[in-house]
């Protein structure tokens, strides 16, 4: 295995880009075709934890930008969820439909293991639990694996449940009741999480607007709606923003709350599972000015994180579901704080997380392998 070395002319730019991060690892294994980047943002709260996604990034810079952004988000997500982990993320460059192999993920597992417990990872967009069964043969720093291998199983289940608690919280704040029924929701994306969220909403008696690039997923939710006798209207991807719904539920890609989309929204609130929904912080202000309540995504989508973190204590389903339920109360607290301070909900959530990290700095020094949690079952 080799480590990809950035060209000398770009070194200064790279250091500028990673100034908030502790460590960046460029991974290259020609024998398996692995090209990956691991980013560790902050380990104040504990070893870095974050999924590994696989995408056919057009350039190395594009992959780097993504992993830096996502790993920083994981620091805040871990702090908000009150788990003893810091923020990290990994990206594999390639087409997940044709480029991945068991050997590639075993090579990736070796790179993860070389970090000596500073980074734990598992599935994300473009990767599956099966991929990490192979990676787990090379390192004990893998989470989100099937129950038969000692893991918690499908993490999209608690993630979707957390989104439902998030929607209940915005409903309580905006409409005065946490009930899901009697309202319309615009669900963007019917993937592993989005489909389950849509199912929950349909079962509660809600009406849906949905869109997805995969016709199979669309037909599946229509069939489910027919079974339940509820209404689903399928719209084109660009039409989901202007749907006559009460709550926008983004469950696909990030950056979808931007200058082009916010002015189209007719909803009263936003709560979904997609990471990094705000293209930039100014768009939180834009939502506030428009009277749209934004539920910070890294709080809403924390259910999966809670589950994979719990695996390292010795997975217990009841404990995971109990902690996932706290997403509701966390959001209510953020909404109240934002209103009291006349700031955006994004700013209120960030302040909560930063305060928690600062408090822990007084207790923890820089994380090292010798501080690996005693409850880690993968020693």
CSV table of C-alpha atoms in Angstrom, one decimal:
chain,number,residue,atom,x,y,z
A,1,UNK,CA,0.0,0.0,0.0
A,2,UNK,CA,1.0,3.6,-0.7
A,3,UNK,CA,-0.1,6.9,0.6
A,4,UNK,CA,-1.1,9.5,-2.0
A,5,UNK,CA,1.1,12.5,-1.7
A,6,UNK,CA,-0.4,15.8,-2.8
A,7,UNK,CA,1.7,17.7,-5.4
A,8,UNK,CA,4.1,20.1,-3.8
A,9,UNK,CA,2.5,23.1,-5.5
A,10,UNK,CA,-0.8,22.3,-3.7
A,11,UNK,CA,0.6,21.6,-0.3
A,12,UNK,CA,0.1,25.1,1.1
A,13,UNK,CA,-3.5,25.1,-0.2
A,14,UNK,CA,-4.1,21.7,1.4
A,15,UNK,CA,-2.8,22.9,4.8
A,16,UNK,CA,-5.0,26.0,4.5
A,17,UNK,CA,-8.0,23.7,3.8
A,18,UNK,CA,-7.3,21.4,6.8
A,19,UNK,CA,-6.5,24.1,9.3
A,20,UNK,CA,-9.6,23.1,11.4
A,21,UNK,CA,-8.7,19.4,11.2
A,22,UNK,CA,-6.3,17.3,13.2
A,23,UNK,CA,-5.3,14.8,10.5
A,24,UNK,CA,-5.9,13.9,6.8
A,25,UNK,CA,-4.8,10.6,5.4
A,26,UNK,CA,-4.6,10.0,1.7
A,27,UNK,CA,-4.9,6.3,0.9
A,28,UNK,CA,-3.8,4.6,-2.3
A,29,UNK,CA,-3.5,0.8,-3.0
A,30,UNK,CA,-2.9,0.2,-6.7
A,31,UNK,CA,-3.3,-3.6,-6.3
A,32,UNK,CA,-7.0,-3.2,-5.3
A,33,UNK,CA,-7.7,0.1,-7.0
A,34,UNK,CA,-8.4,1.8,-3.6
A,35,UNK,CA,-8.2,5.6,-3.6
A,36,UNK,CA,-9.6,7.1,-0.4
A,37,UNK,CA,-9.3,10.0,2.0
A,38,UNK,CA,-9.8,9.8,5.8
A,39,UNK,CA,-10.4,13.1,7.6
A,40,UNK,CA,-10.2,13.4,11.4
A,41,UNK,CA,-11.7,16.8,12.4
A,42,UNK,CA,-11.7,16.8,16.2
A,43,UNK,CA,-11.1,14.2,18.9
A,44,UNK,CA,-11.8,16.3,22.0
A,45,UNK,CA,-14.8,14.1,22.9
A,46,UNK,CA,-13.2,10.8,22.0
A,47,UNK,CA,-11.9,8.9,19.0
A,48,UNK,CA,-13.3,10.1,15.6
A,49,UNK,CA,-16.4,8.4,14.4
A,50,UNK,CA,-18.0,8.7,10.9
A,51,UNK,CA,-19.1,6.7,8.0
A,52,UNK,CA,-17.3,6.0,4.7
A,53,UNK,CA,-19.1,7.0,1.5
A,54,UNK,CA,-18.2,5.9,-2.0
A,55,UNK,CA,-18.7,8.3,-5.0
A,56,UNK,CA,-17.2,8.8,-8.4
A,57,UNK,CA,-15.7,12.1,-7.5
A,58,UNK,CA,-14.6,14.0,-10.6
A,59,UNK,CA,-11.4,15.3,-8.9
A,60,UNK,CA,-9.3,14.7,-5.8
A,61,UNK,CA,-10.1,18.3,-4.7
A,62,UNK,CA,-13.8,17.5,-4.9
A,63,UNK,CA,-13.4,14.4,-2.7
A,64,UNK,CA,-11.2,16.4,-0.3
A,65,UNK,CA,-13.8,19.2,0.0
A,66,UNK,CA,-16.5,16.6,0.7
A,67,UNK,CA,-14.6,14.7,3.4
A,68,UNK,CA,-13.5,17.9,5.2
A,69,UNK,CA,-17.0,19.2,5.3
A,70,UNK,CA,-18.6,15.9,6.4
A,71,UNK,CA,-16.0,15.2,9.1
A,72,UNK,CA,-16.5,18.6,10.6
A,73,UNK,CA,-20.3,17.9,10.6
A,74,UNK,CA,-19.6,14.7,12.5
A,75,UNK,CA,-17.9,16.6,15.3
A,76,UNK,CA,-21.1,18.6,15.8
A,77,UNK,CA,-23.3,15.6,15.4
A,78,UNK,CA,-21.4,13.6,18.0
A,79,UNK,CA,-21.5,16.6,20.4
A,80,UNK,CA,-25.3,17.1,19.9
A,81,UNK,CA,-26.0,13.4,20.4
A,82,UNK,CA,-23.9,13.4,23.5
A,83,UNK,CA,-21.8,10.4,22.6
A,84,UNK,CA,-18.2,10.0,23.6
A,85,UNK,CA,-16.8,10.4,20.1
A,86,UNK,CA,-15.3,13.1,17.9
A,87,UNK,CA,-15.8,13.8,14.2
A,88,UNK,CA,-14.3,12.0,11.3
A,89,UNK,CA,-15.3,10.8,7.9
A,90,UNK,CA,-13.9,8.8,4.9
A,91,UNK,CA,-14.5,8.8,1.2
A,92,UNK,CA,-13.6,6.2,-1.4
A,93,UNK,CA,-13.3,7.5,-4.9
A,94,UNK,CA,-15.1,5.3,-7.4
A,95,UNK,CA,-18.4,4.1,-8.7
A,96,UNK,CA,-20.0,1.9,-6.1
A,97,UNK,CA,-22.0,0.1,-8.7
A,98,UNK,CA,-19.0,-1.3,-10.5
A,99,UNK,CA,-15.7,-0.4,-8.8
A,100,UNK,CA,-15.9,-1.9,-5.3
A,101,UNK,CA,-14.5,-5.3,-4.4
A,102,UNK,CA,-13.9,-7.2,-1.2
A,103,UNK,CA,-10.1,-6.7,-1.6
A,104,UNK,CA,-10.6,-3.0,-1.9
A,105,UNK,CA,-12.4,-2.8,1.5
A,106,UNK,CA,-9.9,-5.1,3.1
A,107,UNK,CA,-7.2,-2.6,2.0
A,108,UNK,CA,-9.3,0.2,3.3
A,109,UNK,CA,-9.6,-1.6,6.6
A,110,UNK,CA,-5.8,-1.8,6.8
A,111,UNK,CA,-5.5,2.0,6.5
A,112,UNK,CA,-8.1,2.5,9.2
A,113,UNK,CA,-6.2,0.1,11.4
A,114,UNK,CA,-3.0,2.1,10.9
A,115,UNK,CA,-4.6,5.0,12.8
A,116,UNK,CA,-4.5,2.9,16.0
A,117,UNK,CA,-8.0,3.5,17.3
A,118,UNK,CA,-8.3,7.2,16.4
A,119,UNK,CA,-11.0,6.6,13.8
A,120,UNK,CA,-14.0,4.3,13.7
A,121,UNK,CA,-16.1,3.9,10.5
A,122,UNK,CA,-18.9,2.1,8.8
A,123,UNK,CA,-21.5,2.5,6.1
A,124,UNK,CA,-22.5,5.7,4.4
A,125,UNK,CA,-23.8,6.6,0.9
A,126,UNK,CA,-22.5,4.2,-1.7
A,127,UNK,CA,-21.3,1.6,0.8
A,128,UNK,CA,-23.0,-1.3,2.6
A,129,UNK,CA,-22.7,-3.5,5.7
A,130,UNK,CA,-21.3,-6.3,3.5
A,131,UNK,CA,-18.4,-4.0,2.4
A,132,UNK,CA,-17.4,-3.5,6.0
A,133,UNK,CA,-17.6,-7.2,6.9
A,134,UNK,CA,-14.5,-7.4,4.7
A,135,UNK,CA,-12.9,-4.3,6.2
A,136,UNK,CA,-13.5,-5.7,9.7
A,137,UNK,CA,-11.2,-8.6,8.9
A,138,UNK,CA,-8.3,-6.1,8.9
A,139,UNK,CA,-9.3,-3.8,11.8
A,140,UNK,CA,-11.5,-3.8,14.9
A,141,UNK,CA,-12.4,-0.1,14.3
A,142,UNK,CA,-15.5,-0.9,12.2
A,143,UNK,CA,-19.1,-0.2,13.3
A,144,UNK,CA,-22.5,-0.6,11.7
A,145,UNK,CA,-22.0,-4.3,10.8
A,146,UNK,CA,-24.8,-7.0,10.8
A,147,UNK,CA,-26.1,-8.3,14.0
A,148,UNK,CA,-24.8,-11.8,13.3
A,149,UNK,CA,-21.3,-10.2,13.4
A,150,UNK,CA,-21.9,-8.5,16.7
A,151,UNK,CA,-23.1,-5.2,15.3
A,152,UNK,CA,-26.4,-3.4,15.6
A,153,UNK,CA,-27.6,-4.1,12.0
A,154,UNK,CA,-29.3,-1.6,9.7
A,155,UNK,CA,-28.6,1.9,11.0
A,156,UNK,CA,-31.1,3.4,8.7
A,157,UNK,CA,-33.8,2.2,11.0
A,158,UNK,CA,-33.0,4.4,14.0
A,159,UNK,CA,-32.0,7.2,11.6
A,160,UNK,CA,-35.5,7.2,10.1
A,161,UNK,CA,-37.0,7.0,13.6
A,162,UNK,CA,-34.9,10.0,14.7
A,163,UNK,CA,-36.2,12.0,11.7
A,164,UNK,CA,-39.8,11.2,12.8
A,165,UNK,CA,-39.0,12.6,16.2
A,166,UNK,CA,-37.5,15.6,14.5
A,167,UNK,CA,-40.7,16.2,12.5
A,168,UNK,CA,-42.8,15.8,15.7
A,169,UNK,CA,-40.6,18.5,17.3
A,170,UNK,CA,-41.1,21.0,14.5
A,171,UNK,CA,-44.8,20.2,14.4
A,172,UNK,CA,-45.0,20.9,18.1
A,173,UNK,CA,-43.1,24.2,17.7
A,174,UNK,CA,-45.0,25.4,14.7
A,175,UNK,CA,-48.4,23.9,14.9
A,176,UNK,CA,-48.8,23.4,18.6
A,177,UNK,CA,-49.1,19.6,18.3
A,178,UNK,CA,-46.6,16.9,17.7
A,179,UNK,CA,-49.1,14.8,15.8
A,180,UNK,CA,-48.0,13.7,12.3
A,181,UNK,CA,-51.5,13.2,10.9
A,182,UNK,CA,-53.5,15.8,9.1
A,183,UNK,CA,-50.5,17.4,7.5
A,184,UNK,CA,-48.6,17.1,4.2
A,185,UNK,CA,-44.9,16.4,3.9
A,186,UNK,CA,-42.6,16.9,0.9
A,187,UNK,CA,-40.1,14.0,1.1
A,188,UNK,CA,-37.1,14.4,-1.1
A,189,UNK,CA,-35.4,11.1,-1.7
A,190,UNK,CA,-36.7,7.6,-1.1
A,191,UNK,CA,-33.4,5.8,-0.3
A,192,UNK,CA,-32.6,3.7,2.8
A,193,UNK,CA,-33.7,6.4,5.2
A,194,UNK,CA,-36.2,8.4,3.1
A,195,UNK,CA,-38.3,5.4,2.3
A,196,UNK,CA,-38.6,4.4,5.9
A,197,UNK,CA,-39.5,8.0,6.9
A,198,UNK,CA,-42.2,8.1,4.2
A,199,UNK,CA,-43.6,4.8,5.5
A,200,UNK,CA,-43.8,6.1,9.0
A,201,UNK,CA,-45.6,9.2,7.8
A,202,UNK,CA,-48.1,7.2,5.7
A,203,UNK,CA,-48.8,4.9,8.6
A,204,UNK,CA,-49.6,8.0,10.8
A,205,UNK,CA,-52.1,9.1,8.2
A,206,UNK,CA,-50.2,11.9,6.6
A,207,UNK,CA,-50.3,13.0,2.9
A,208,UNK,CA,-47.0,13.0,0.9
A,209,UNK,CA,-45.3,14.6,-2.0
A,210,UNK,CA,-42.4,12.5,-3.0
A,211,UNK,CA,-39.6,12.5,-5.6
A,212,UNK,CA,-36.7,10.1,-6.3
A,213,UNK,CA,-34.5,9.4,-9.3
A,214,UNK,CA,-35.2,5.7,-9.0
A,215,UNK,CA,-38.6,4.6,-10.3
A,216,UNK,CA,-38.5,1.4,-8.3
A,217,UNK,CA,-38.5,3.3,-5.1
A,218,UNK,CA,-41.3,5.6,-6.3
A,219,UNK,CA,-43.5,2.6,-7.3
A,220,UNK,CA,-42.8,0.9,-3.9
A,221,UNK,CA,-44.0,3.9,-1.9
A,222,UNK,CA,-47.1,4.2,-4.1
A,223,UNK,CA,-47.9,0.6,-3.5
A,224,UNK,CA,-47.5,1.1,0.3
A,225,UNK,CA,-49.7,4.2,0.2
A,226,UNK,CA,-52.4,2.2,-1.6
A,227,UNK,CA,-52.3,-0.5,1.1
A,228,UNK,CA,-52.8,2.1,3.8
A,229,UNK,CA,-55.3,4.2,1.9
A,230,UNK,CA,-53.3,7.4,2.1
A,231,UNK,CA,-52.4,10.0,-0.5
A,232,UNK,CA,-49.1,10.2,-2.3
A,233,UNK,CA,-48.4,12.6,-5.1
A,234,UNK,CA,-45.2,12.0,-7.2
A,235,UNK,CA,-43.5,15.2,-8.4
A,236,UNK,CA,-40.4,15.8,-10.4
A,237,UNK,CA,-37.2,16.5,-8.6
A,238,UNK,CA,-37.3,20.3,-9.2
A,239,UNK,CA,-40.9,20.5,-8.2
A,240,UNK,CA,-40.5,19.2,-4.7
A,241,UNK,CA,-39.3,22.6,-3.4
A,242,UNK,CA,-42.6,24.3,-4.4
A,243,UNK,CA,-44.9,21.5,-3.2
A,244,UNK,CA,-47.9,22.7,-1.2
A,245,UNK,CA,-46.7,20.9,1.9
A,246,UNK,CA,-46.5,21.8,5.6
A,247,UNK,CA,-43.0,20.3,6.2
A,248,UNK,CA,-40.1,19.8,3.7
A,249,UNK,CA,-38.3,16.5,4.5
A,250,UNK,CA,-34.9,16.4,2.6
A,251,UNK,CA,-33.5,12.9,2.6
A,252,UNK,CA,-31.1,12.9,-0.3
A,253,UNK,CA,-28.1,15.1,-1.0
A,254,UNK,CA,-26.8,18.1,0.9
A,255,UNK,CA,-26.6,21.7,-0.1
A,256,UNK,CA,-30.2,21.8,-1.2
A,257,UNK,CA,-31.2,24.8,0.9
A,258,UNK,CA,-29.7,27.6,-1.2
A,259,UNK,CA,-30.4,30.8,-3.1
A,260,UNK,CA,-32.2,28.9,-5.8
A,261,UNK,CA,-34.5,26.8,-3.7
A,262,UNK,CA,-35.4,28.7,-0.5
A,263,UNK,CA,-37.5,31.2,-2.3
A,264,UNK,CA,-39.5,28.3,-3.8
A,265,UNK,CA,-40.4,26.8,-0.4
A,266,UNK,CA,-44.0,27.1,0.7
A,267,UNK,CA,-43.6,25.0,3.9
A,268,UNK,CA,-43.5,26.1,7.5
A,269,UNK,CA,-40.6,23.9,8.6
A,270,UNK,CA,-37.7,21.8,7.4
A,271,UNK,CA,-36.7,18.5,9.0
A,272,UNK,CA,-34.9,15.7,7.2
A,273,UNK,CA,-32.1,13.2,7.2
A,274,UNK,CA,-29.8,14.7,4.5
A,275,UNK,CA,-26.4,15.8,5.7
A,276,UNK,CA,-25.3,19.5,5.3
A,277,UNK,CA,-28.6,20.7,4.0
A,278,UNK,CA,-27.6,24.3,4.2
A,279,UNK,CA,-25.3,25.3,1.4
A,280,UNK,CA,-23.9,28.0,3.7
A,281,UNK,CA,-24.7,29.5,7.1
A,282,UNK,CA,-26.3,32.5,5.4
A,283,UNK,CA,-29.1,30.2,4.2
A,284,UNK,CA,-30.2,29.6,7.8
A,285,UNK,CA,-30.7,33.3,8.1
A,286,UNK,CA,-32.7,33.2,4.8
A,287,UNK,CA,-35.0,30.5,6.2
A,288,UNK,CA,-35.5,32.5,9.4
A,289,UNK,CA,-36.4,35.6,7.5
A,290,UNK,CA,-39.0,33.6,5.5
A,291,UNK,CA,-40.5,32.3,8.7
A,292,UNK,CA,-39.5,28.7,8.1
A,293,UNK,CA,-38.3,26.7,11.1
A,294,UNK,CA,-35.2,24.7,10.3
A,295,UNK,CA,-34.4,21.6,12.4
A,296,UNK,CA,-30.5,21.3,12.3
A,297,UNK,CA,-29.8,18.2,10.2
A,298,UNK,CA,-27.0,16.8,12.4
A,299,UNK,CA,-29.5,16.6,15.3
A,300,UNK,CA,-32.3,15.2,13.3
A,301,UNK,CA,-30.3,12.4,11.6
A,302,UNK,CA,-28.3,11.3,14.6
A,303,UNK,CA,-30.2,8.0,15.1
A,304,UNK,CA,-27.8,6.0,13.0
A,305,UNK,CA,-24.8,7.6,14.8
A,306,UNK,CA,-26.4,6.7,18.2
A,307,UNK,CA,-26.7,3.1,17.1
A,308,UNK,CA,-23.2,2.6,15.8
A,309,UNK,CA,-21.7,4.4,18.8
A,310,UNK,CA,-23.7,2.1,21.0
A,311,UNK,CA,-22.1,-1.0,19.4
A,312,UNK,CA,-18.8,-0.1,21.2
A,313,UNK,CA,-20.6,-0.4,24.5
A,314,UNK,CA,-22.1,-3.7,23.6
A,315,UNK,CA,-25.2,-3.1,21.5
A,316,UNK,CA,-28.5,-2.8,23.2
A,317,UNK,CA,-31.6,-2.0,21.0
A,318,UNK,CA,-33.6,-0.5,23.9
A,319,UNK,CA,-30.7,1.9,24.9
A,320,UNK,CA,-30.4,3.0,21.2
A,321,UNK,CA,-34.1,3.7,20.8
A,322,UNK,CA,-34.3,5.5,24.2
A,323,UNK,CA,-31.4,7.8,23.2
A,324,UNK,CA,-32.8,8.4,19.7
A,325,UNK,CA,-36.1,9.6,21.3
A,326,UNK,CA,-34.1,12.4,23.0
A,327,UNK,CA,-33.7,14.0,19.5
A,328,UNK,CA,-37.2,15.4,20.1
A,329,UNK,CA,-36.3,17.2,23.4
A,330,UNK,CA,-32.9,18.3,22.0
A,331,UNK,CA,-34.6,20.1,19.1
A,332,UNK,CA,-37.2,21.7,21.4
A,333,UNK,CA,-34.4,23.1,23.5
A,334,UNK,CA,-32.6,24.4,20.4
A,335,UNK,CA,-35.8,26.1,19.1
A,336,UNK,CA,-36.4,27.8,22.5
A,337,UNK,CA,-32.8,29.0,22.7
A,338,UNK,CA,-32.9,30.4,19.2
A,339,UNK,CA,-36.1,32.3,20.0
A,340,UNK,CA,-34.8,33.6,23.3
A,341,UNK,CA,-31.5,34.9,21.7
A,342,UNK,CA,-33.1,35.9,18.4
A,343,UNK,CA,-30.6,33.8,16.5
A,344,UNK,CA,-31.1,31.0,13.9
A,345,UNK,CA,-31.7,27.5,15.0
A,346,UNK,CA,-28.4,26.6,13.3
A,347,UNK,CA,-26.5,29.1,15.4
A,348,UNK,CA,-28.3,27.9,18.6
A,349,UNK,CA,-27.4,24.2,17.8
A,350,UNK,CA,-23.8,25.1,17.0
A,351,UNK,CA,-23.4,27.0,20.3
A,352,UNK,CA,-24.7,24.1,22.2
A,353,UNK,CA,-22.2,21.7,20.6
A,354,UNK,CA,-19.3,24.1,20.9
A,355,UNK,CA,-20.0,24.7,24.6
A,356,UNK,CA,-20.1,20.9,25.2
A,357,UNK,CA,-16.7,20.5,23.4
A,358,UNK,CA,-15.1,23.4,25.4
A,359,UNK,CA,-16.3,21.8,28.6
A,360,UNK,CA,-14.7,18.5,27.7
A,361,UNK,CA,-11.4,20.2,26.8
A,362,UNK,CA,-10.9,20.8,30.5
A,363,UNK,CA,-11.1,17.0,31.1
A,364,UNK,CA,-9.5,15.6,28.0
A,365,UNK,CA,-6.2,16.2,26.3
A,366,UNK,CA,-5.4,15.1,22.7
A,367,UNK,CA,-6.8,11.6,22.1
A,368,UNK,CA,-4.3,8.9,21.8
A,369,UNK,CA,-4.5,5.1,21.3
A,370,UNK,CA,-3.7,4.7,25.0
A,371,UNK,CA,-7.1,6.4,25.8
A,372,UNK,CA,-9.2,4.0,23.8
A,373,UNK,CA,-12.4,3.6,25.8
A,374,UNK,CA,-12.3,0.7,28.2
A,375,UNK,CA,-15.8,-0.3,26.9
A,376,UNK,CA,-14.5,-0.9,23.4
A,377,UNK,CA,-15.5,-4.5,22.6
A,378,UNK,CA,-13.1,-4.7,19.6
A,379,UNK,CA,-9.9,-4.7,21.6
